mmCIF file of C-alpha atoms in Angstrom:
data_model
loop_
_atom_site.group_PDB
_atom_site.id
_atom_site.type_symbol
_atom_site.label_atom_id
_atom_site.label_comp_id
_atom_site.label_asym_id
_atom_site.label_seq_id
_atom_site.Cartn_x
_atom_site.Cartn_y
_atom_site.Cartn_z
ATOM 1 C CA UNK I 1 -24.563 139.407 185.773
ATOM 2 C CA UNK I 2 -21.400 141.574 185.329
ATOM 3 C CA UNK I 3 -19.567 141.865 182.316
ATOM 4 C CA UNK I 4 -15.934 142.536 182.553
ATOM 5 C CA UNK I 5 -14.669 143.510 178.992
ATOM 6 C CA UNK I 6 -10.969 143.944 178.224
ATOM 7 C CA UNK I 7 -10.131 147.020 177.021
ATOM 8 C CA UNK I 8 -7.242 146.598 174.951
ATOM 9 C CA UNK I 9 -5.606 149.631 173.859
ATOM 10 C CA UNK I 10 -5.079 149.736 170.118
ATOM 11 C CA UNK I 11 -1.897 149.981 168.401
ATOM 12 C CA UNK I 12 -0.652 153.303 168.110
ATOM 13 C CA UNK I 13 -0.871 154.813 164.513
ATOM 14 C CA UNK I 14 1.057 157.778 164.641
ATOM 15 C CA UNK I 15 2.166 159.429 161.680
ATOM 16 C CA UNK I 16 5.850 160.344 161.330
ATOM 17 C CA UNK I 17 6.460 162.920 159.504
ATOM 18 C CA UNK I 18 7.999 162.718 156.353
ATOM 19 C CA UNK I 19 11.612 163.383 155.912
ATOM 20 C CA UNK I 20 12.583 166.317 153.870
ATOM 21 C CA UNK I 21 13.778 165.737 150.484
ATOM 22 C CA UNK I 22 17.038 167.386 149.273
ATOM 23 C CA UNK I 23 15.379 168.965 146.556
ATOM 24 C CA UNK I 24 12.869 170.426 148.929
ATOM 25 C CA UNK I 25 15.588 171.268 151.311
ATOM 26 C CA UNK I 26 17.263 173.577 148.561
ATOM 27 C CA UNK I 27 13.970 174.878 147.750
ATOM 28 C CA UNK I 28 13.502 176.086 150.910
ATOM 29 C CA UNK I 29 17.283 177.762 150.842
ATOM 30 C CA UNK I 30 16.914 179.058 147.538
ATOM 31 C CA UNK I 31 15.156 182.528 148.471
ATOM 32 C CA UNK I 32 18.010 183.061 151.071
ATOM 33 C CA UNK I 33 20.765 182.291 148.793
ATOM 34 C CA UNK I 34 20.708 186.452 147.365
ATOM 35 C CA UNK I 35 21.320 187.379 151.323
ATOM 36 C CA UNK I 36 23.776 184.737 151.809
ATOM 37 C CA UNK I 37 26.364 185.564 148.661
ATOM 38 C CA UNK I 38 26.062 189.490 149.846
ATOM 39 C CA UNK I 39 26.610 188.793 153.402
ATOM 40 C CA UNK I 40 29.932 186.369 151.813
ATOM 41 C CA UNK I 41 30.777 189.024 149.108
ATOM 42 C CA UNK I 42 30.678 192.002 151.793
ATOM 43 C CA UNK I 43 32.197 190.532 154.509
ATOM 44 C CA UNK I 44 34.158 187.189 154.270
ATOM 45 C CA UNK I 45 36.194 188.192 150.925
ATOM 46 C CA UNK I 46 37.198 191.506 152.235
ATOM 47 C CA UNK I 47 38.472 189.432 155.904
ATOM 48 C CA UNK I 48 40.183 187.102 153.800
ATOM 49 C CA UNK I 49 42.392 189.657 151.573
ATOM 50 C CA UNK I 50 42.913 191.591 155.434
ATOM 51 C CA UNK I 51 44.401 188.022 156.542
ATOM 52 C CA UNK I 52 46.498 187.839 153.405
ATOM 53 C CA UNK I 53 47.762 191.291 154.001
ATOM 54 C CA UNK I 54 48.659 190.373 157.486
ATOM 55 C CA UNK I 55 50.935 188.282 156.670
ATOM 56 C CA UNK I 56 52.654 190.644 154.077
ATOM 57 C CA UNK I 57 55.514 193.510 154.874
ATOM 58 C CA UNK I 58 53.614 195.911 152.664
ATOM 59 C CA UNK I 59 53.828 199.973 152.919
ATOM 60 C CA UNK I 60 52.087 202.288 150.866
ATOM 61 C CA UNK I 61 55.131 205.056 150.690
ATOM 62 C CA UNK I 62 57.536 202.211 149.868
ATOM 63 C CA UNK I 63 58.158 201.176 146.171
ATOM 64 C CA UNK I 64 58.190 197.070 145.347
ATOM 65 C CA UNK I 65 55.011 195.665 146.693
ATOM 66 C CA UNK I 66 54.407 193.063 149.428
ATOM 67 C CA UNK I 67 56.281 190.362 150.288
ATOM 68 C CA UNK I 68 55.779 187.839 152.592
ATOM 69 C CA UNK I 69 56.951 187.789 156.125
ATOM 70 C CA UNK I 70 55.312 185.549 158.354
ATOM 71 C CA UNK I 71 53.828 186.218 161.538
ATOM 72 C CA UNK I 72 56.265 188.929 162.058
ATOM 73 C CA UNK I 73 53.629 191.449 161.849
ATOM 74 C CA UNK I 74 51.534 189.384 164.638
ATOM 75 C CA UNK I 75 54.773 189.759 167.055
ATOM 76 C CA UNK I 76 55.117 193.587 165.962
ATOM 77 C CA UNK I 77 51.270 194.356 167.091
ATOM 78 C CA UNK I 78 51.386 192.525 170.903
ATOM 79 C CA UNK I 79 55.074 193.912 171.887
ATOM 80 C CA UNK I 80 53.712 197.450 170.377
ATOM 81 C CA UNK I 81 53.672 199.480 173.705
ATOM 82 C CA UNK I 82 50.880 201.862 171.654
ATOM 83 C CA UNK I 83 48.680 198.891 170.761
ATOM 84 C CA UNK I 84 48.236 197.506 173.925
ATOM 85 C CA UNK I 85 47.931 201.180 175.212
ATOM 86 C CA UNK I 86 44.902 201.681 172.402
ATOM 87 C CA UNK I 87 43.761 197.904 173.594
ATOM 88 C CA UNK I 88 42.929 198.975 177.247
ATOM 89 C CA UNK I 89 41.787 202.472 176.778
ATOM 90 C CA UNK I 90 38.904 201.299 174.290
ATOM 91 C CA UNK I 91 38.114 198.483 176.964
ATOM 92 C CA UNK I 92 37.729 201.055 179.926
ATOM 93 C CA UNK I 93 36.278 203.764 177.819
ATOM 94 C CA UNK I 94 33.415 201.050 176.768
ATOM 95 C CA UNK I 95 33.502 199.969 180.378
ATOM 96 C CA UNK I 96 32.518 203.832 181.834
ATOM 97 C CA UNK I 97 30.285 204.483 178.417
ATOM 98 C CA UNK I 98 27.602 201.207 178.617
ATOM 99 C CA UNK I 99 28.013 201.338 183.123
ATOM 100 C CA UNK I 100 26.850 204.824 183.101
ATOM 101 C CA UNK I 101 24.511 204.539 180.424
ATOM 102 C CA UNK I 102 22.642 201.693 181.443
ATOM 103 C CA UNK I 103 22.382 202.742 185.193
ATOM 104 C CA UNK I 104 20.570 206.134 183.534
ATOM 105 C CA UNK I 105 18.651 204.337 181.703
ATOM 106 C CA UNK I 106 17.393 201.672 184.074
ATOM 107 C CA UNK I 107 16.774 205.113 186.181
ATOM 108 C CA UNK I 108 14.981 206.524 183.561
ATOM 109 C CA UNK I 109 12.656 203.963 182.051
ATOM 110 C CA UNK I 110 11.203 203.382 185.648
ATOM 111 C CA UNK I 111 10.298 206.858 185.485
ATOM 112 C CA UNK I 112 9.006 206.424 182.403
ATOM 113 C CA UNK I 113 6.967 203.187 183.463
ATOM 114 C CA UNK I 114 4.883 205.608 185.569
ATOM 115 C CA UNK I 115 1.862 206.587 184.261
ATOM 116 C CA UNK I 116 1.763 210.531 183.501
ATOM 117 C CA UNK I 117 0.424 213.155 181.042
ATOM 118 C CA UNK I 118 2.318 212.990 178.001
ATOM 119 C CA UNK I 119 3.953 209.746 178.594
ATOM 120 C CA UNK I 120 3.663 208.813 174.847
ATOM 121 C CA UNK I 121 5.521 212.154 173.902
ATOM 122 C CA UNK I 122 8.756 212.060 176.549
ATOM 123 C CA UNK I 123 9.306 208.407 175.503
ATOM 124 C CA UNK I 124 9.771 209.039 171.843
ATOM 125 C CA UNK I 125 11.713 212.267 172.006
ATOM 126 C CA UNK I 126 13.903 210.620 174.411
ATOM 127 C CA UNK I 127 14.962 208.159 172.122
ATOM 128 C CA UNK I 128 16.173 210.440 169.442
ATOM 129 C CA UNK I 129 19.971 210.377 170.220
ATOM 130 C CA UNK I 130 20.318 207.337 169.222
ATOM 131 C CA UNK I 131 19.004 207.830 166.297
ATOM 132 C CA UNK I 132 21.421 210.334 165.032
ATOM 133 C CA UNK I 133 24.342 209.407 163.026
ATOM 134 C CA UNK I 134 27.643 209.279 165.349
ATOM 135 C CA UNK I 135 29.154 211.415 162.996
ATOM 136 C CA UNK I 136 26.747 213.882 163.167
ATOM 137 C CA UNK I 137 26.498 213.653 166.761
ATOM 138 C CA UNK I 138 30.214 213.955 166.845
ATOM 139 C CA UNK I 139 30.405 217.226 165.095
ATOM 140 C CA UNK I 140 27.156 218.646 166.919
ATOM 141 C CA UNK I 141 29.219 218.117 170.421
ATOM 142 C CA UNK I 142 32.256 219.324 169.101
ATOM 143 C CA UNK I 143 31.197 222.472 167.486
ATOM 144 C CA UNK I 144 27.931 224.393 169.341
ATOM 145 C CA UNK I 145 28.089 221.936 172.411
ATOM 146 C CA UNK I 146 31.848 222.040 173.718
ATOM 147 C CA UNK I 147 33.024 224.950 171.731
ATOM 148 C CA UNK I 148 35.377 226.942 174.227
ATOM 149 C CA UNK I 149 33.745 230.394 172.726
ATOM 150 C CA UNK I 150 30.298 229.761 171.975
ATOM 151 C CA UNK I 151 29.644 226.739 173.743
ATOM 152 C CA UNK I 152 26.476 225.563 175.012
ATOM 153 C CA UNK I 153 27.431 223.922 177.750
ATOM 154 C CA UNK I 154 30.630 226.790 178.770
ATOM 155 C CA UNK I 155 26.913 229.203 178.877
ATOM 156 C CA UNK I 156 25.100 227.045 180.849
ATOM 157 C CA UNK I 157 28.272 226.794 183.639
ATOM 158 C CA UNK I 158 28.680 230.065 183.091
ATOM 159 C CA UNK I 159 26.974 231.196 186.971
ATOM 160 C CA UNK I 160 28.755 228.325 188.390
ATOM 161 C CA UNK I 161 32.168 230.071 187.686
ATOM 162 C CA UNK I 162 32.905 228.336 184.370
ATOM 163 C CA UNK I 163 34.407 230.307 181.685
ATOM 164 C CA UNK I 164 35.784 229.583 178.687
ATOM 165 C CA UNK I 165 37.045 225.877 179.269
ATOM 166 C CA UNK I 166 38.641 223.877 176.149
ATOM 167 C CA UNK I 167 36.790 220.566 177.042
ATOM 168 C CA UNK I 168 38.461 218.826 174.401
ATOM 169 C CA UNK I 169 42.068 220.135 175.081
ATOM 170 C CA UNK I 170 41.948 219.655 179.005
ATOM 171 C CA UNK I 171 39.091 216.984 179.397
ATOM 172 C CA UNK I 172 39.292 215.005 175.759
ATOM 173 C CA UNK I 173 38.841 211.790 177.536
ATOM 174 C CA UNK I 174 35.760 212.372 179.490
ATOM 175 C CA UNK I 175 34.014 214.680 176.313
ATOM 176 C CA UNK I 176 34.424 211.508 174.303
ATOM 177 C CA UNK I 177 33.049 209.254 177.430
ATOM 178 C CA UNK I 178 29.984 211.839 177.527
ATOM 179 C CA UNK I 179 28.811 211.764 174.007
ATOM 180 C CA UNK I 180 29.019 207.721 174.035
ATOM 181 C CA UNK I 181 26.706 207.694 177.536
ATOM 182 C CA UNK I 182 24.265 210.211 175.643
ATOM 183 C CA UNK I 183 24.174 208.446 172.619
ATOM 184 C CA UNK I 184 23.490 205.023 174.018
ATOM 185 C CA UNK I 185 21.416 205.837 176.973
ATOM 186 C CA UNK I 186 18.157 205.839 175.276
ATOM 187 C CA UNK I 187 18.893 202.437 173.779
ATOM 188 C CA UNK I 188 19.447 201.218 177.251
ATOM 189 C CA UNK I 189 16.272 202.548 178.155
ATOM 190 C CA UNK I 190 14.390 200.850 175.670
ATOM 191 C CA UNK I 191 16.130 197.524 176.644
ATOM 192 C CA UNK I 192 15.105 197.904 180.194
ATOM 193 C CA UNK I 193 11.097 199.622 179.431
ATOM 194 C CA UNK I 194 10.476 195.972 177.925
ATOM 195 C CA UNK I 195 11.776 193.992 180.422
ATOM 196 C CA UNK I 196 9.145 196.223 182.571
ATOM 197 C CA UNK I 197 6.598 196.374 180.534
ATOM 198 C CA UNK I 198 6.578 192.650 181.232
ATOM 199 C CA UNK I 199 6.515 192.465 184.446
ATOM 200 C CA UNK I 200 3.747 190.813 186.161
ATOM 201 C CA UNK I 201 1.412 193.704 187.581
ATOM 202 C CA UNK I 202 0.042 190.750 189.974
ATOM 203 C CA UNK I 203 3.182 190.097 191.684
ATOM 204 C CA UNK I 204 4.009 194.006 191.768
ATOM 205 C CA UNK I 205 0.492 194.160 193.655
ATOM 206 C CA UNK I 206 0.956 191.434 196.162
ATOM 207 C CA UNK I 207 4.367 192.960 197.159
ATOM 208 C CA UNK I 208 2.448 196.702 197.818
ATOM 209 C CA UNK I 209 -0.221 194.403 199.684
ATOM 210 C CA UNK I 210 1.937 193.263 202.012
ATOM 211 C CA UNK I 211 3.941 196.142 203.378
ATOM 212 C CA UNK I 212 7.120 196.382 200.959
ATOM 213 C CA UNK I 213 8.643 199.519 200.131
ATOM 214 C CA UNK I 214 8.999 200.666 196.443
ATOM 215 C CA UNK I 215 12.995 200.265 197.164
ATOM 216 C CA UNK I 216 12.429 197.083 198.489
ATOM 217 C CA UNK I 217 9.955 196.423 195.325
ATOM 218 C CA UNK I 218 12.707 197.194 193.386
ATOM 219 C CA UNK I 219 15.531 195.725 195.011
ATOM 220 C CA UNK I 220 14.215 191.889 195.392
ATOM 221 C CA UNK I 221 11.375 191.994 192.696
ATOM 222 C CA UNK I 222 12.307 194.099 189.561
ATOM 223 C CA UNK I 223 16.156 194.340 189.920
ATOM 224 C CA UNK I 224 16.029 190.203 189.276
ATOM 225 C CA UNK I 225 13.304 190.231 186.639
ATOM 226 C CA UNK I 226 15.233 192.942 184.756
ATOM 227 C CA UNK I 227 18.776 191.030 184.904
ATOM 228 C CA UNK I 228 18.370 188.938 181.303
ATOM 229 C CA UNK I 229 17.274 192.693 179.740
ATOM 230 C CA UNK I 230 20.244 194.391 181.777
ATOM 231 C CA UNK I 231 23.083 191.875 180.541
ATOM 232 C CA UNK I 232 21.840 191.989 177.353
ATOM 233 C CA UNK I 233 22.084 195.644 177.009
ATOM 234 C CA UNK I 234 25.388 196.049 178.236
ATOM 235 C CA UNK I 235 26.846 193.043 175.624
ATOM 236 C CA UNK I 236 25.373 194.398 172.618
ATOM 237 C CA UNK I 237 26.404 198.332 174.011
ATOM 238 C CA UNK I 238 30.010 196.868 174.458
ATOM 239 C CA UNK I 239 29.745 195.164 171.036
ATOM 240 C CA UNK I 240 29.040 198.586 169.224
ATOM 241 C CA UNK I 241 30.725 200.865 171.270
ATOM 242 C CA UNK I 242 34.219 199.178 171.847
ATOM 243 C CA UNK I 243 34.595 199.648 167.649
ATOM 244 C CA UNK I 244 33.447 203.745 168.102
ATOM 245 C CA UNK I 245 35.287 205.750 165.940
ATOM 246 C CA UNK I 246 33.667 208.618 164.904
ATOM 247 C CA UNK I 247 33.618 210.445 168.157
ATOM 248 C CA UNK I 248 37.524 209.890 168.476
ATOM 249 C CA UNK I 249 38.628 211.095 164.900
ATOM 250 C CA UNK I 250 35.963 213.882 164.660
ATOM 251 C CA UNK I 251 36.156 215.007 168.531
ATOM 252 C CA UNK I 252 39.873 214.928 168.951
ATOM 253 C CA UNK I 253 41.691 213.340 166.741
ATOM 254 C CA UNK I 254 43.046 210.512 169.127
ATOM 255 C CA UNK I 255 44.236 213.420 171.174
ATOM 256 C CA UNK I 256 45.876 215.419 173.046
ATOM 257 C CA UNK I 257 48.883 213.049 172.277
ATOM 258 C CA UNK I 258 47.319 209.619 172.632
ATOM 259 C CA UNK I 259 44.851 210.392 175.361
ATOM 260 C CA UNK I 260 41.907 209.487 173.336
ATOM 261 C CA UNK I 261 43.317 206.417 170.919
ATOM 262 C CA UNK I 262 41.233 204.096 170.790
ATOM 263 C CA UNK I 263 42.047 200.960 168.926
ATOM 264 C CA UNK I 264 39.973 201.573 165.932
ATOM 265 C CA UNK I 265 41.729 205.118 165.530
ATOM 266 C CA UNK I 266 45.209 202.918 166.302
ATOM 267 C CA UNK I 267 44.235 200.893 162.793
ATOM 268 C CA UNK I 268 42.799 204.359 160.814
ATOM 269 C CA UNK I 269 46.527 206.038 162.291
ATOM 270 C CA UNK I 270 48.530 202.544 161.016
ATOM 271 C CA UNK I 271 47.026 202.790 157.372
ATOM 272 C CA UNK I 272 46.688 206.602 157.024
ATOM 273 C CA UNK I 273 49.492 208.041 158.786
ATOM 274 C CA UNK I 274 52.820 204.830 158.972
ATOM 275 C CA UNK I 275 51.415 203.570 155.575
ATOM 276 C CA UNK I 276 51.688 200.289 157.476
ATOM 277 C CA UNK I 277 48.990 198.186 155.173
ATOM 278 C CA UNK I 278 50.387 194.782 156.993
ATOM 279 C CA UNK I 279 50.470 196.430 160.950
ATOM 280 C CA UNK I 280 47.191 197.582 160.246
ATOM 281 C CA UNK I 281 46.204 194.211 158.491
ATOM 282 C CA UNK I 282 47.027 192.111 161.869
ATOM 283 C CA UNK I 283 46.179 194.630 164.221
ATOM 284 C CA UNK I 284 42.251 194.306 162.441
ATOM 285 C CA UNK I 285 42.914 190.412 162.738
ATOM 286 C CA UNK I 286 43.637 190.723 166.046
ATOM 287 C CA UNK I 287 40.493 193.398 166.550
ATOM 288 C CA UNK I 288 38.062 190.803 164.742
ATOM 289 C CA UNK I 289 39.399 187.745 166.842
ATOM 290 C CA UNK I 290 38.526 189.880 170.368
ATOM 291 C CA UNK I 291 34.670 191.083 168.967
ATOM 292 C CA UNK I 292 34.000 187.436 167.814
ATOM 293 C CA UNK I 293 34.997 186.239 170.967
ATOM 294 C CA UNK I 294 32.698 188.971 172.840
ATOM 295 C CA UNK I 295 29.938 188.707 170.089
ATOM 296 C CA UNK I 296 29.642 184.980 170.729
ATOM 297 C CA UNK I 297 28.746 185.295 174.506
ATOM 298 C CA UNK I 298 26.279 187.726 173.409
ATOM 299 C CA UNK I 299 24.289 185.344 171.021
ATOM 300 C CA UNK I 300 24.501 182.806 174.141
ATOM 301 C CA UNK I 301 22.934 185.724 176.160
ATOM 302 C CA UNK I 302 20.407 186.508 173.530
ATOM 303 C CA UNK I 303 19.641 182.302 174.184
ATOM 304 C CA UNK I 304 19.009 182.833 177.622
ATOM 305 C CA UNK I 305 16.474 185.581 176.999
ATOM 306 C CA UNK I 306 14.686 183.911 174.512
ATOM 307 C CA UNK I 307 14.218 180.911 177.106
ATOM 308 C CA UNK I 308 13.768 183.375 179.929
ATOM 309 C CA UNK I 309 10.416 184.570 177.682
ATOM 310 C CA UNK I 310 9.592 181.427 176.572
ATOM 311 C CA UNK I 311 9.903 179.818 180.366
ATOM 312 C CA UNK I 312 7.212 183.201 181.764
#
């Protein structure tokens, strides 16, 4: 005799989580709430009085105050010959500073993902320029490193014919270039060691089992794992690095002439030097507008690399 029984599937009973309360939801803000009037306090108040001022006609040197004019200062700072000048040399000084620094470091942390004695040692020394203080970095390169007298780097060129060179009267523009690349190269190199460090040793394996080349190795398996690591370090060095000021005002000076003007100095020269509170004031408007627009296409890239982890 065979017994067929139904098997009826019972009702689900799933439990739905409970909605959060408002109270609860505040709660849970509360302990953020400190962090969240700073960030407001240090930051929003001090944009909003620089958008007030850019709509002002106000000069330090000049008795009666501000007064309002408009957007007059807005049409001053895009027909200014000397801001657009400051505009584009930041933008291809960045462009040569995070290039160069992230191909040396994508060349030096696959060095440095090599196994070797003393491995531990090389990779935290090498990381030391970044830690120093661009000011401090500034005046180190300017003083014992590029002096035209007693200049490290004039001794070491020395036997090559070198004597005696003013790097920061005849090359300004390229000094400035070099201290960004050394500064930011070790971050690069960090960027890039933990996009190795997580490569799969299987698949590195497979490719040295079947014939391939460490260029080819490189070329179609590392090269493409390394992308998300690579983009991200050249958004976040173009982030920092397109606002560098120290190395301009302590190095040169935004010279010889304007050679080295960046656009930060540009706002530091419209405040300090034309007394223009209400240039300067729209100029920084402008500034803020352009990093917003390049910091938001980094948070979309830091997206991507969150998923790219998540996905491996």
């Amino acid at each position: 005799m065979t017994i067929i029984e139904d098997l009826v599937k019972p009702p689900a009973t799933g439990i739905r989580p409970r909605g959060v309360s408002r109270r609860e939801g505040w709660q849970r803000r509360l302990p953020l709430l400190p962090a969240l009037i700073y960030t407001i306090v240090v930051t929003q108040i001090p944009f909003i009085v620089t958008l007030w001022y850019s709509f002002q006609n106000y000069f330090w040197n000049q008795p009666g105050g501000a007064h309002w004019t408009g957007v007059a200062n807005y049409k001053e700072v895009f027909t200014d010959p000397s801001f657009r000048s400051a505009v584009v040399r930041s933008v291809t000084m960045t462009a040569i500073a995070v290039i160069v620094a992230m191909v040396l470091g994508v060349a030096v942390a696959v060095l440095l993902d090599k196994k070797f004695l003393g491995r531990g040692v090389v990779r935290t020394l090498i990381i030391t320029p970044f830690l120093v203080m661009p000011a401090a970095a500034a005046l180190v390169w300017a003083g014992p490193m590029l002096d035209p007298n007693f200049g490290l780097i004039n001794y070491l060129l020395e036997p090559f014919g070198v004597h005696h060179v003013a790097w920061l009267s005849t090359h300004a523009y390229g000094s400035v270039v070099v201290v960004m690349i050394w500064q930011w190269t070790p971050f690069m190199i960090l960027i890039v060691l933990a996009g190795l460090q997580g490569q799969a040793s299987d698949v590195l394996e497979a490719a040295k089992v079947d014939g391939a080349n460490a260029w080819a190795t490189f070329r179609e398996l590392t090269l493409p794992h390394l992308r998300p690591y690579i983009e991200l370090g050249i958004l976040l060095g173009s982030i920092y690095l397109v606002n560098a000021f120290d190395q301009v005002r302590l190095m040169t000076n935004g010279g010889p002439g304007t050679s080295t003007t960046t656009l930060p100095f540009y706002l530091y020269q419209k405040v300090n030097y034309a007394f223009d509170v209400g240039g300067a004031a729209a100029a920084g408007v402008v500034t803020v507008v352009l990093t917003i627009i390049v910091a938001s296409f980094a948070l979309r890239l830091f997206a991507r690399v969150f998923q790219f982890e998540e996905a491996r």
